[in-house]
Short mmCIF file of C-alpha atoms in Angstrom, two decimals:
data_model
loop_
_atom_site.label_atom_id
_atom_site.label_comp_id
_atom_site.label_asym_id
_atom_site.label_seq_id
_atom_site.Cartn_x
_atom_site.Cartn_y
_atom_site.Cartn_z
CA MET A 1137 135.72 -4.62 67.03
CA ALA A 1138 137.19 -7.73 65.84
CA LEU A 1139 137.00 -10.97 68.41
CA SER A 1140 140.41 -11.71 69.13
CA LYS A 1141 142.50 -12.18 72.64
CA PHE A 1142 142.28 -9.14 74.75
CA LEU A 1143 145.66 -8.38 76.82
CA ASP A 1144 145.60 -8.04 80.14
CA PRO A 1145 145.76 -4.05 81.06
CA LYS A 1146 147.32 -4.41 84.70
CA ASN A 1147 150.66 -5.52 82.50
CA ASP A 1148 152.94 -2.04 82.84
CA PHE A 1149 153.08 -1.59 79.03
CA CYS A 1150 149.95 -2.26 78.26
CA PHE A 1151 148.59 0.18 81.21
CA LYS A 1152 150.92 2.95 79.68
CA LYS A 1153 149.49 1.96 76.18
CA ILE A 1154 146.04 3.03 77.43
CA PHE A 1155 146.38 5.76 79.34
CA GLY A 1156 149.54 7.00 78.69
CA THR A 1157 149.61 8.30 75.43
CA GLU A 1158 148.67 10.99 74.01
CA LYS A 1159 146.67 8.64 71.31
CA ASN A 1160 144.43 7.50 73.96
CA LYS A 1161 144.31 10.88 76.15
CA ASP A 1162 140.87 10.63 76.42
CA ILE A 1163 140.62 6.97 77.56
CA LEU A 1164 142.58 8.88 80.38
CA ILE A 1165 140.93 11.84 81.30
CA HIS A 1166 137.24 10.33 80.84
CA PHE A 1167 138.76 7.38 83.26
CA LEU A 1168 139.79 10.04 85.67
CA ASN A 1169 136.57 11.47 85.92
CA ASP A 1170 134.86 8.50 86.49
CA ILE A 1171 136.96 7.31 89.17
CA LEU A 1172 137.16 10.93 90.84
CA LYS A 1173 133.77 11.70 90.71
CA TYR A 1174 134.34 14.79 89.03
CA GLU A 1175 131.38 16.59 87.22
CA GLY A 1176 130.28 19.97 86.10
CA ASN A 1177 133.21 22.33 86.16
CA GLU A 1178 135.02 19.65 88.57
CA GLN A 1179 135.65 17.53 85.77
CA ILE A 1180 139.31 17.48 84.05
CA THR A 1181 138.65 18.44 80.56
CA GLU A 1182 142.82 18.47 79.46
CA VAL A 1183 145.78 16.90 80.31
CA THR A 1184 149.47 16.96 79.51
CA PHE A 1185 151.30 14.05 79.69
CA LEU A 1186 154.59 15.00 82.10
CA LYS A 1187 158.42 13.04 82.50
CA THR A 1188 157.72 9.60 84.83
CA ILE A 1189 160.80 9.30 86.22
CA GLN A 1190 161.25 11.41 89.23
CA ASP A 1191 164.45 10.58 91.58
CA PRO A 1192 166.69 9.17 88.65
CA GLU A 1193 169.29 8.01 91.64
CA ILE A 1194 166.85 4.88 92.05
CA ALA A 1195 165.06 4.94 88.97
CA ALA A 1196 167.26 1.32 88.24
CA TYR A 1197 165.35 0.16 91.16
CA LYS A 1198 161.83 1.07 89.56
CA GLN A 1199 160.97 3.00 93.13
CA SER A 1200 160.19 6.63 92.16
CA ILE A 1201 158.49 5.47 88.80
CA VAL A 1202 155.00 5.70 87.94
CA ASP A 1203 153.03 4.75 84.74
CA VAL A 1204 151.42 7.77 84.46
CA LEU A 1205 152.21 11.54 85.53
CA CYS A 1206 150.50 14.23 83.90
CA LYS A 1207 148.29 18.00 85.17
CA ASP A 1208 145.09 19.25 84.16
CA GLN A 1209 143.98 21.83 82.89
CA LYS A 1210 144.30 23.65 86.15
CA GLY A 1211 147.88 22.93 86.45
CA GLU A 1212 147.22 19.95 89.19
CA GLN A 1213 149.32 17.28 88.85
CA VAL A 1214 147.87 13.26 88.55
CA ILE A 1215 150.16 10.14 89.47
CA VAL A 1216 148.27 6.86 87.92
CA GLU A 1217 150.07 3.77 89.21
CA MET A 1218 149.48 0.36 88.19
CA GLN A 1219 150.53 -2.05 91.22
CA VAL A 1220 150.01 -5.31 90.71
CA SER A 1221 152.60 -7.12 92.97
CA LYS A 1222 151.92 -6.68 97.28
CA HIS A 1223 155.01 -4.45 98.08
CA LYS A 1224 155.57 -3.83 102.31
CA GLY A 1225 154.98 -0.20 102.45
CA PHE A 1226 152.91 1.16 99.06
CA GLU A 1227 151.10 3.49 100.72
CA LYS A 1228 154.60 5.32 102.04
CA ARG A 1229 156.06 5.07 98.38
CA ALA A 1230 152.45 6.45 96.88
CA GLN A 1231 153.04 9.54 99.41
CA PHE A 1232 157.15 9.89 98.26
CA TYR A 1233 155.49 9.96 94.87
CA ALA A 1234 153.11 12.66 95.72
CA ALA A 1235 155.70 14.72 97.73
CA LYS A 1236 158.25 14.42 94.86
CA ALA A 1237 155.88 15.54 92.51
CA TYR A 1238 154.85 18.43 94.10
CA SER A 1239 158.44 19.30 95.23
CA GLN A 1240 159.30 19.88 91.73
CA GLN A 1241 157.49 22.12 91.18
CA VAL A 1242 159.49 24.42 93.71
CA ILE A 1243 162.83 22.79 91.89
CA LYS A 1244 161.69 24.00 88.62
CA GLU A 1245 161.13 27.32 89.77
CA ASP A 1246 164.09 27.88 91.77
CA GLU A 1247 166.13 27.78 88.44
CA ASN A 1248 164.31 31.15 87.68
CA HIS A 1249 165.28 32.19 91.33
CA LYS A 1250 161.80 32.75 92.09
CA LYS A 1251 161.66 30.28 94.99
CA LEU A 1252 160.21 32.65 97.32
CA ALA A 1253 157.31 33.48 95.70
CA VAL A 1254 156.52 29.95 94.30
CA TYR A 1255 154.89 28.29 97.39
CA ALA A 1256 151.48 30.12 96.46
CA LYS A 1257 151.52 28.84 93.21
CA LEU A 1258 152.31 25.04 94.16
CA LYS A 1259 149.28 23.08 92.56
CA ALA A 1260 147.58 19.75 94.04
CA VAL A 1261 148.77 16.30 93.72
CA ILE A 1262 146.61 13.27 93.01
CA PHE A 1263 147.80 10.33 93.56
CA LEU A 1264 145.04 7.37 91.91
CA ALA A 1265 146.76 3.50 92.16
CA ILE A 1266 145.12 0.34 91.44
CA ALA A 1267 146.47 -2.42 93.54
CA ASN A 1268 145.85 -5.53 92.56
CA PHE A 1269 145.87 -7.27 95.85
CA THR A 1270 144.33 -6.02 99.38
CA MET A 1271 146.32 -3.07 100.67
CA PHE A 1272 143.79 -2.30 103.71
CA PRO A 1273 143.08 -5.88 104.95
CA GLU A 1274 141.04 -3.75 108.00
CA LYS A 1275 138.67 -2.01 105.22
CA GLU A 1276 135.89 -3.95 103.67
CA ALA A 1277 135.18 -1.20 100.76
CA PHE A 1278 137.77 -1.87 97.14
CA LYS A 1279 137.19 1.90 97.18
CA SER A 1280 139.11 4.31 99.67
CA GLU A 1281 139.71 7.98 99.53
CA HIS A 1282 142.25 9.73 101.66
CA ARG A 1283 142.62 13.68 102.47
CA LEU A 1284 144.54 15.41 104.97
CA LEU A 1285 141.60 16.18 107.36
CA ASP A 1286 141.61 18.86 110.78
CA THR A 1287 141.79 16.06 113.60
CA GLU A 1288 139.02 18.02 115.56
CA THR A 1289 136.83 19.50 112.93
CA TYR A 1290 137.46 17.00 109.92
CA GLU A 1291 137.62 20.14 107.88
CA HIS A 1292 139.43 20.12 104.76
CA ASP A 1293 141.69 22.65 105.35
CA LEU A 1294 145.38 21.22 103.53
CA LYS A 1295 144.08 20.50 100.24
CA ASP A 1296 146.88 19.81 98.29
CA PHE A 1297 147.29 15.69 98.80
CA TYR A 1298 144.67 12.97 98.01
CA PHE A 1299 144.99 9.27 97.34
CA VAL A 1300 142.32 7.42 96.30
CA PHE A 1301 143.48 3.55 96.13
CA LEU A 1302 141.62 1.42 94.26
CA GLU A 1303 141.81 -2.81 95.51
CA LEU A 1304 140.81 -5.62 93.15
CA GLU A 1305 140.94 -8.34 95.07
CA LYS A 1306 138.36 -6.37 96.84
CA PHE A 1307 136.13 -5.98 93.76
CA LYS A 1308 133.64 -8.89 93.84
CA LYS A 1309 131.00 -7.97 91.70
CA THR A 1310 129.93 -9.86 88.29
CA ILE A 1311 129.01 -8.11 84.90
CA ASP A 1312 125.62 -8.57 85.46
CA GLN A 1313 125.96 -6.79 89.10
CA LEU A 1314 127.92 -3.24 87.77
CA GLU A 1315 125.92 -0.33 88.63
CA ASN A 1316 128.08 2.38 87.31
CA LEU A 1317 131.28 3.08 85.16
CA GLU A 1318 133.76 3.31 87.98
CA GLN A 1319 132.62 -0.43 88.50
CA LYS A 1320 133.03 -0.94 84.85
CA TRP A 1321 136.89 -0.12 85.14
CA LEU A 1322 137.44 -2.10 87.69
CA TYR A 1323 135.79 -5.09 86.00
CA PHE A 1324 137.72 -4.36 82.71
CA PHE A 1325 141.05 -4.11 84.95
CA LYS A 1326 140.30 -7.76 86.81
CA HIS A 1327 138.97 -9.61 84.12
CA ALA A 1328 139.43 -8.06 80.62
CA GLU A 1329 141.82 -10.42 79.33
CA ALA A 1330 139.85 -13.46 80.56
CA SER A 1331 136.51 -12.00 79.11
CA THR A 1332 134.73 -13.27 75.95
CA PHE A 1333 133.49 -10.89 73.21
CA ALA A 1334 129.95 -11.40 74.35
CA GLU A 1335 130.94 -10.17 77.97
CA ILE A 1336 132.88 -7.22 76.52
CA GLU A 1337 130.03 -6.00 74.58
CA HIS A 1338 127.12 -7.33 77.47
CA LEU A 1339 130.16 -4.87 79.72
CA ILE A 1340 130.42 -2.13 76.98
CA GLY A 1341 126.91 -1.06 76.36
CA SER A 1342 126.63 2.39 75.02
CA ASP A 1343 130.09 3.54 76.35
CA VAL A 1344 132.08 4.61 73.93
CA ILE A 1345 135.12 5.46 76.26
CA ILE A 1346 135.00 1.87 77.76
CA ARG A 1347 134.71 0.33 74.29
CA ARG A 1348 137.68 2.48 73.40
CA ALA A 1349 139.85 0.91 76.46
CA PHE A 1350 138.79 -2.14 75.04
CA GLU A 1351 140.13 -1.58 71.46
CA ALA A 1352 143.68 -0.15 73.09
CA ILE A 1353 144.20 -3.98 73.63
CA ASP A 1354 142.80 -6.24 71.48
CA GLN A 1355 145.72 -7.52 70.41
CA ALA A 1356 144.73 -7.77 66.89
CA ALA A 1357 145.77 -3.84 66.51
CA TRP A 1358 149.16 -4.14 68.32
CA THR A 1359 152.75 -4.52 66.66
CA GLU A 1360 154.71 -7.79 66.66
CA GLU A 1361 157.12 -5.59 68.43
CA GLU A 1362 154.36 -4.30 71.07
CA LEU A 1363 153.55 -7.75 71.44
CA ASN A 1364 157.06 -8.72 72.02
CA THR A 1365 157.56 -6.56 74.34
CA TYR A 1366 154.07 -7.34 76.32
CA GLU A 1367 155.38 -10.72 76.43
CA LYS A 1368 158.85 -9.68 77.86
CA MET A 1369 157.31 -7.01 80.72
CA THR A 1370 154.91 -10.26 81.26
CA LYS A 1371 157.69 -13.15 81.75
CA THR A 1372 159.51 -10.25 83.33
CA ARG A 1373 157.35 -10.01 86.34
CA LEU A 1374 156.61 -14.22 86.37
CA ASP A 1375 160.21 -14.13 87.00
CA ASN A 1376 160.53 -11.65 89.58
CA LEU A 1377 157.21 -13.48 91.78
CA ALA A 1378 158.92 -16.40 91.27
CA VAL A 1379 161.94 -15.40 92.63
CA GLU A 1380 160.11 -12.90 95.31
CA GLN A 1381 158.03 -16.60 96.24
CA GLN A 1382 161.48 -18.95 96.61
CA LYS A 1383 162.73 -16.47 99.11
CA ILE A 1384 159.62 -16.67 100.97
CA GLU A 1385 159.81 -20.35 100.63
CA ASP A 1386 163.61 -20.56 101.95
CA ALA A 1387 163.09 -18.10 104.61
CA GLU A 1388 159.97 -20.59 105.92
CA ILE A 1389 162.74 -23.35 105.70
CA ARG A 1390 165.27 -21.41 107.46
CA ALA A 1391 162.88 -20.61 110.29
CA GLU A 1392 161.40 -24.21 110.59
CA ILE A 1393 165.30 -25.67 110.74
CA ARG A 1394 165.92 -22.60 113.39
CA VAL A 1395 163.23 -24.45 115.76
CA LYS A 1396 164.12 -27.72 115.19
CA VAL A 1397 167.84 -26.94 115.89
CA GLU A 1398 166.44 -25.19 119.22
CA ILE A 1399 164.27 -28.00 120.31
CA ALA A 1400 167.14 -30.58 119.61
CA LYS A 1401 169.20 -28.42 121.86
CA ASN A 1402 166.90 -28.77 124.86
CA LEU A 1403 166.70 -32.26 124.34
CA LEU A 1404 170.16 -32.39 124.32
CA VAL A 1405 170.38 -31.10 127.67
CA GLN A 1406 168.30 -33.54 129.48
CA LYS A 1407 170.35 -35.91 127.74
CA VAL A 1408 167.20 -37.53 125.77
CA ALA A 1409 168.82 -40.05 123.49
CA ILE A 1410 170.13 -38.71 120.16
CA LYS A 1411 167.68 -41.62 118.22
CA THR A 1412 164.77 -39.73 119.85
CA ILE A 1413 165.53 -36.41 119.25
CA SER A 1414 166.37 -37.16 115.18
CA THR A 1415 162.77 -38.64 115.75
CA ALA A 1416 161.21 -35.86 116.80
CA THR A 1417 162.66 -32.74 114.77
CA GLY A 1418 163.92 -34.79 111.65
CA LEU A 1419 167.12 -33.36 111.71
CA SER A 1420 170.02 -36.27 111.11
CA PRO A 1421 172.05 -37.64 114.24
CA GLU A 1422 175.20 -36.27 112.22
CA GLU A 1423 173.45 -33.08 112.46
CA ILE A 1424 172.39 -33.08 116.27
CA LEU A 1425 176.04 -34.04 116.57
CA LYS A 1426 177.75 -31.29 115.78
CA LEU A 1427 175.34 -28.95 118.07
#
């Protein structure tokens, strides 16, 4: 592997190049087995990529587009989502994505008039998200797994939905503290772009698939067109973050002004001098007189 700048695997285009292509299908399979802790007969050995746009009506708003949607050799569907920006209700979107993937199995069969018989054939849906922010502040662990359990016995009778969230902000381990492949993957997502060549070689060790993942983000192996797309998506994300930040700042300013106005109104009722109110609130005498 040549020494070069490594790209950010959290970038949507980069993420899909690593995990969403036929060329790198083996990387996706190993990644899923490592994170889901599948061993022996439970292991995923093959995946088929599916279309990721699940609802064309709202696809333009990027509310139903997942990064990778595939099914394994057992027919179970796996959604893999990289979420960089913090969005309120992302856990609800995760459930929406999973429900969509689940229900579409019926829709496809319904086209062949087999709806009554298809429910028993429905396959499980696994939703795996890598979040570059804190989703569950009350939880300390960087990984959380969610299943449907009986509230009395905790038995796992309803088996078709399984959610796994990896919160990168909570992952604090240094490269020398990594204990297993799962932790190596988290380090890869969080630090790959800023890692030195020596650190990368230390991280990879004898893990062939981790090496393949780094090769997939080695910009020396990317075409100029691919690099342009990567940069464009990076710029778009940064622009969107700037817009969101400006909205937050504007909202805070409006809230601050509303508080000052209320204080000024109360002081006017008490017949406090305009100059004193102006000094106390920061509002100009002209603004105060308009209240």
